[in-house]
mmCIF file of C-alpha atoms in Angstrom:
data_model
loop_
_atom_site.group_PDB
_atom_site.id
_atom_site.type_symbol
_atom_site.label_atom_id
_atom_site.label_comp_id
_atom_site.label_asym_id
_atom_site.label_seq_id
_atom_site.Cartn_x
_atom_site.Cartn_y
_atom_site.Cartn_z
ATOM 1 C CA MET X 537 37.408 44.347 -43.173
ATOM 2 C CA GLU X 538 36.529 42.418 -46.480
ATOM 3 C CA ARG X 539 37.368 44.940 -49.052
ATOM 4 C CA ILE X 540 34.481 45.410 -51.274
ATOM 5 C CA THR X 541 34.180 44.537 -54.988
ATOM 6 C CA SER X 542 34.335 47.843 -56.307
ATOM 7 C CA PHE X 543 37.802 48.320 -54.358
ATOM 8 C CA ARG X 544 40.157 44.770 -55.694
ATOM 9 C CA VAL X 545 39.347 46.479 -58.947
ATOM 10 C CA ASP X 546 42.900 47.264 -60.989
ATOM 11 C CA HIS X 547 42.169 50.297 -62.178
ATOM 12 C CA THR X 548 45.050 50.525 -63.407
ATOM 13 C CA ARG X 549 42.779 48.163 -66.569
ATOM 14 C CA LEU X 550 40.145 50.569 -67.307
ATOM 15 C CA THR X 551 39.692 52.328 -69.840
ATOM 16 C CA LYS X 552 36.451 54.620 -71.354
ATOM 17 C CA GLY X 553 33.382 52.128 -71.548
ATOM 18 C CA ILE X 554 31.336 50.297 -70.558
ATOM 19 C CA TYR X 555 31.058 48.275 -67.439
ATOM 20 C CA LEU X 556 28.540 45.253 -66.316
ATOM 21 C CA SER X 557 30.244 45.260 -62.420
ATOM 22 C CA ARG X 558 27.606 43.499 -61.525
ATOM 23 C CA THR X 559 24.354 41.808 -61.670
ATOM 24 C CA ASP X 560 21.866 40.649 -58.319
ATOM 25 C CA GLY X 561 19.012 39.168 -58.968
ATOM 26 C CA ASP X 562 17.059 41.377 -61.927
ATOM 27 C CA ILE X 563 19.222 43.940 -61.290
ATOM 28 C CA MET X 564 22.255 44.684 -63.052
ATOM 29 C CA THR X 565 24.593 47.960 -61.682
ATOM 30 C CA TYR X 566 26.545 49.065 -64.652
ATOM 31 C CA ASP X 567 29.795 51.881 -64.563
ATOM 32 C CA LEU X 568 29.550 54.308 -66.904
ATOM 33 C CA ARG X 569 33.050 55.554 -67.278
ATOM 34 C CA MET X 570 33.255 58.372 -68.753
ATOM 35 C CA THR X 571 37.144 58.373 -68.108
ATOM 36 C CA GLN X 572 40.097 56.348 -67.644
ATOM 37 C CA PRO X 573 40.634 56.402 -63.846
ATOM 38 C CA ASN X 574 44.352 57.871 -63.314
ATOM 39 C CA GLU X 575 44.838 59.274 -66.623
ATOM 40 C CA GLU X 576 42.377 61.791 -67.457
ATOM 41 C CA PRO X 577 41.211 64.519 -65.233
ATOM 42 C CA ALA X 578 38.532 63.110 -63.024
ATOM 43 C CA LEU X 579 34.667 64.891 -63.922
ATOM 44 C CA ASP X 580 34.202 68.539 -62.610
ATOM 45 C CA PRO X 581 31.344 67.966 -59.434
ATOM 46 C CA LYS X 582 29.226 70.453 -61.246
ATOM 47 C CA ALA X 583 28.936 69.069 -63.862
ATOM 48 C CA ALA X 584 28.168 65.793 -62.738
ATOM 49 C CA HIS X 585 25.882 66.835 -60.547
ATOM 50 C CA VAL X 586 24.781 68.407 -63.888
ATOM 51 C CA ILE X 587 24.400 65.434 -66.187
ATOM 52 C CA GLU X 588 23.072 63.353 -62.720
ATOM 53 C CA HIS X 589 20.283 65.787 -62.859
ATOM 54 C CA ILE X 590 19.378 65.809 -66.770
ATOM 55 C CA GLY X 591 20.264 61.984 -66.906
ATOM 56 C CA ALA X 592 18.226 60.773 -64.001
ATOM 57 C CA THR X 593 15.432 62.654 -65.428
ATOM 58 C CA LEU X 594 15.591 61.863 -69.251
ATOM 59 C CA LEU X 595 16.691 57.617 -68.297
ATOM 60 C CA ARG X 596 13.400 58.329 -65.844
ATOM 61 C CA ASN X 597 10.796 59.649 -68.073
ATOM 62 C CA GLY X 598 11.676 57.111 -71.577
ATOM 63 C CA ALA X 599 11.367 54.766 -72.830
ATOM 64 C CA TYR X 600 12.891 51.833 -70.110
ATOM 65 C CA LYS X 601 11.677 54.065 -67.108
ATOM 66 C CA GLU X 602 9.668 51.849 -65.491
ATOM 67 C CA LYS X 603 12.839 49.383 -65.342
ATOM 68 C CA ILE X 604 15.677 51.961 -64.168
ATOM 69 C CA ILE X 605 16.883 51.624 -60.028
ATOM 70 C CA TYR X 606 19.082 53.870 -59.973
ATOM 71 C CA PHE X 607 22.040 56.860 -61.785
ATOM 72 C CA GLY X 608 24.738 58.935 -59.855
ATOM 73 C CA PRO X 609 28.109 59.759 -59.957
ATOM 74 C CA MET X 610 30.942 57.615 -58.602
ATOM 75 C CA GLY X 611 32.748 59.117 -55.453
ATOM 76 C CA CYS X 612 36.214 59.307 -57.862
ATOM 77 C CA MET X 613 33.963 61.669 -60.245
ATOM 78 C CA THR X 614 35.671 59.014 -63.284
ATOM 79 C CA GLY X 615 31.949 57.958 -63.917
ATOM 80 C CA PHE X 616 28.542 57.581 -63.208
ATOM 81 C CA TYR X 617 26.506 53.974 -61.751
ATOM 82 C CA LEU X 618 23.787 52.696 -63.669
ATOM 83 C CA LEU X 619 21.192 50.403 -62.300
ATOM 84 C CA VAL X 620 18.835 48.713 -64.218
ATOM 85 C CA ARG X 621 16.220 45.914 -64.041
ATOM 86 C CA ASP X 622 16.724 43.471 -66.722
ATOM 87 C CA ILE X 623 17.853 45.751 -69.639
ATOM 88 C CA PRO X 624 20.910 43.726 -71.553
ATOM 89 C CA ILE X 625 24.168 45.745 -71.464
ATOM 90 C CA THR X 626 23.968 46.197 -75.428
ATOM 91 C CA VAL X 627 20.309 48.607 -75.453
ATOM 92 C CA VAL X 628 21.625 49.903 -72.054
ATOM 93 C CA THR X 629 25.419 50.864 -74.479
ATOM 94 C CA GLU X 630 22.726 52.343 -76.733
ATOM 95 C CA LEU X 631 20.300 54.081 -73.965
ATOM 96 C CA VAL X 632 23.923 55.587 -72.777
ATOM 97 C CA LYS X 633 24.427 57.236 -75.911
ATOM 98 C CA GLU X 634 21.345 58.338 -76.439
ATOM 99 C CA VAL X 635 20.794 59.700 -72.994
ATOM 100 C CA PHE X 636 25.040 61.617 -73.110
ATOM 101 C CA THR X 637 24.722 63.033 -76.730
ATOM 102 C CA GLU X 638 20.832 64.288 -75.396
ATOM 103 C CA ILE X 639 23.156 66.089 -72.503
ATOM 104 C CA SER X 640 25.606 67.698 -74.610
ATOM 105 C CA CYS X 641 24.096 69.465 -76.340
ATOM 106 C CA TRP X 642 21.034 69.956 -73.805
ATOM 107 C CA GLN X 643 19.768 73.966 -74.080
ATOM 108 C CA GLY X 644 17.191 75.164 -71.513
ATOM 109 C CA GLU X 645 16.375 74.732 -67.759
ATOM 110 C CA ILE X 646 18.789 71.826 -66.098
ATOM 111 C CA PRO X 647 15.716 69.589 -63.722
ATOM 112 C CA GLY X 648 15.982 70.212 -61.016
ATOM 113 C CA ALA X 649 17.819 73.332 -60.349
ATOM 114 C CA LYS X 650 15.590 75.378 -58.245
ATOM 115 C CA LYS X 651 16.199 75.986 -54.258
ATOM 116 C CA GLU X 652 13.050 73.961 -53.752
ATOM 117 C CA GLU X 653 14.273 71.021 -55.487
ATOM 118 C CA CYS X 654 17.780 70.231 -55.285
ATOM 119 C CA GLY X 655 20.057 70.897 -51.816
ATOM 120 C CA ASN X 656 22.792 72.759 -53.722
ATOM 121 C CA TYR X 657 21.135 74.074 -56.687
ATOM 122 C CA THR X 658 23.594 76.039 -57.093
ATOM 123 C CA TYR X 659 26.350 73.977 -57.113
ATOM 124 C CA MET X 660 26.465 72.617 -61.125
ATOM 125 C CA ASP X 661 28.613 73.947 -64.564
ATOM 126 C CA LEU X 662 25.800 73.129 -68.275
ATOM 127 C CA ASP X 663 28.524 74.135 -69.989
ATOM 128 C CA LYS X 664 31.059 71.822 -68.600
ATOM 129 C CA ALA X 665 28.470 68.970 -68.831
ATOM 130 C CA LYS X 666 27.433 69.448 -72.146
ATOM 131 C CA ALA X 667 31.811 69.496 -72.737
ATOM 132 C CA ALA X 668 32.122 66.573 -70.611
ATOM 133 C CA ALA X 669 29.311 64.493 -72.060
ATOM 134 C CA ALA X 670 30.110 65.024 -75.710
ATOM 135 C CA HIS X 671 33.783 64.215 -75.182
ATOM 136 C CA PHE X 672 32.005 60.832 -72.915
ATOM 137 C CA VAL X 673 30.036 59.830 -76.517
ATOM 138 C CA ASN X 674 32.874 61.432 -79.138
ATOM 139 C CA SER X 675 35.725 58.081 -77.520
ATOM 140 C CA SER X 676 36.207 55.165 -78.828
ATOM 141 C CA TRP X 677 34.113 53.087 -76.090
ATOM 142 C CA GLN X 678 31.104 53.340 -78.076
ATOM 143 C CA HIS X 679 30.931 50.120 -79.488
ATOM 144 C CA GLU X 680 32.398 48.575 -76.532
ATOM 145 C CA TYR X 681 31.441 47.506 -73.371
ATOM 146 C CA HIS X 682 33.544 44.793 -70.595
ATOM 147 C CA LEU X 683 32.656 42.652 -67.597
ATOM 148 C CA LEU X 684 34.316 43.691 -65.071
#
């Protein structure tokens, strides 16, 4: 079988940051690397679950809600995928900083964290999510983005 594109990326060269990993017409896939692969600890899955719930809610209710296709965690737990329709990386960078800053100081209930709304609603850790989001937004990647 042919190796898929994402497995051909040299993960030893990735650092924290935002990467444009592919473009399919007007849909762009961004890799949001919250931790440096194979160097820093991966995200706690319970934290990633919270980030997914809050992040998706903020993105799908924000100024670019009509252009958000998908936001979800990477299986390796080093970050998230963000698929958007026709939003340039400079705007995505600012949007991601805003969303993760808001997650880092989140107060109140986690959106969609009720039994009726989520298939694993107890598998969440807000404190770890806030710490992971703060670690990401306070890192040196803030003004950098890369193409894979």
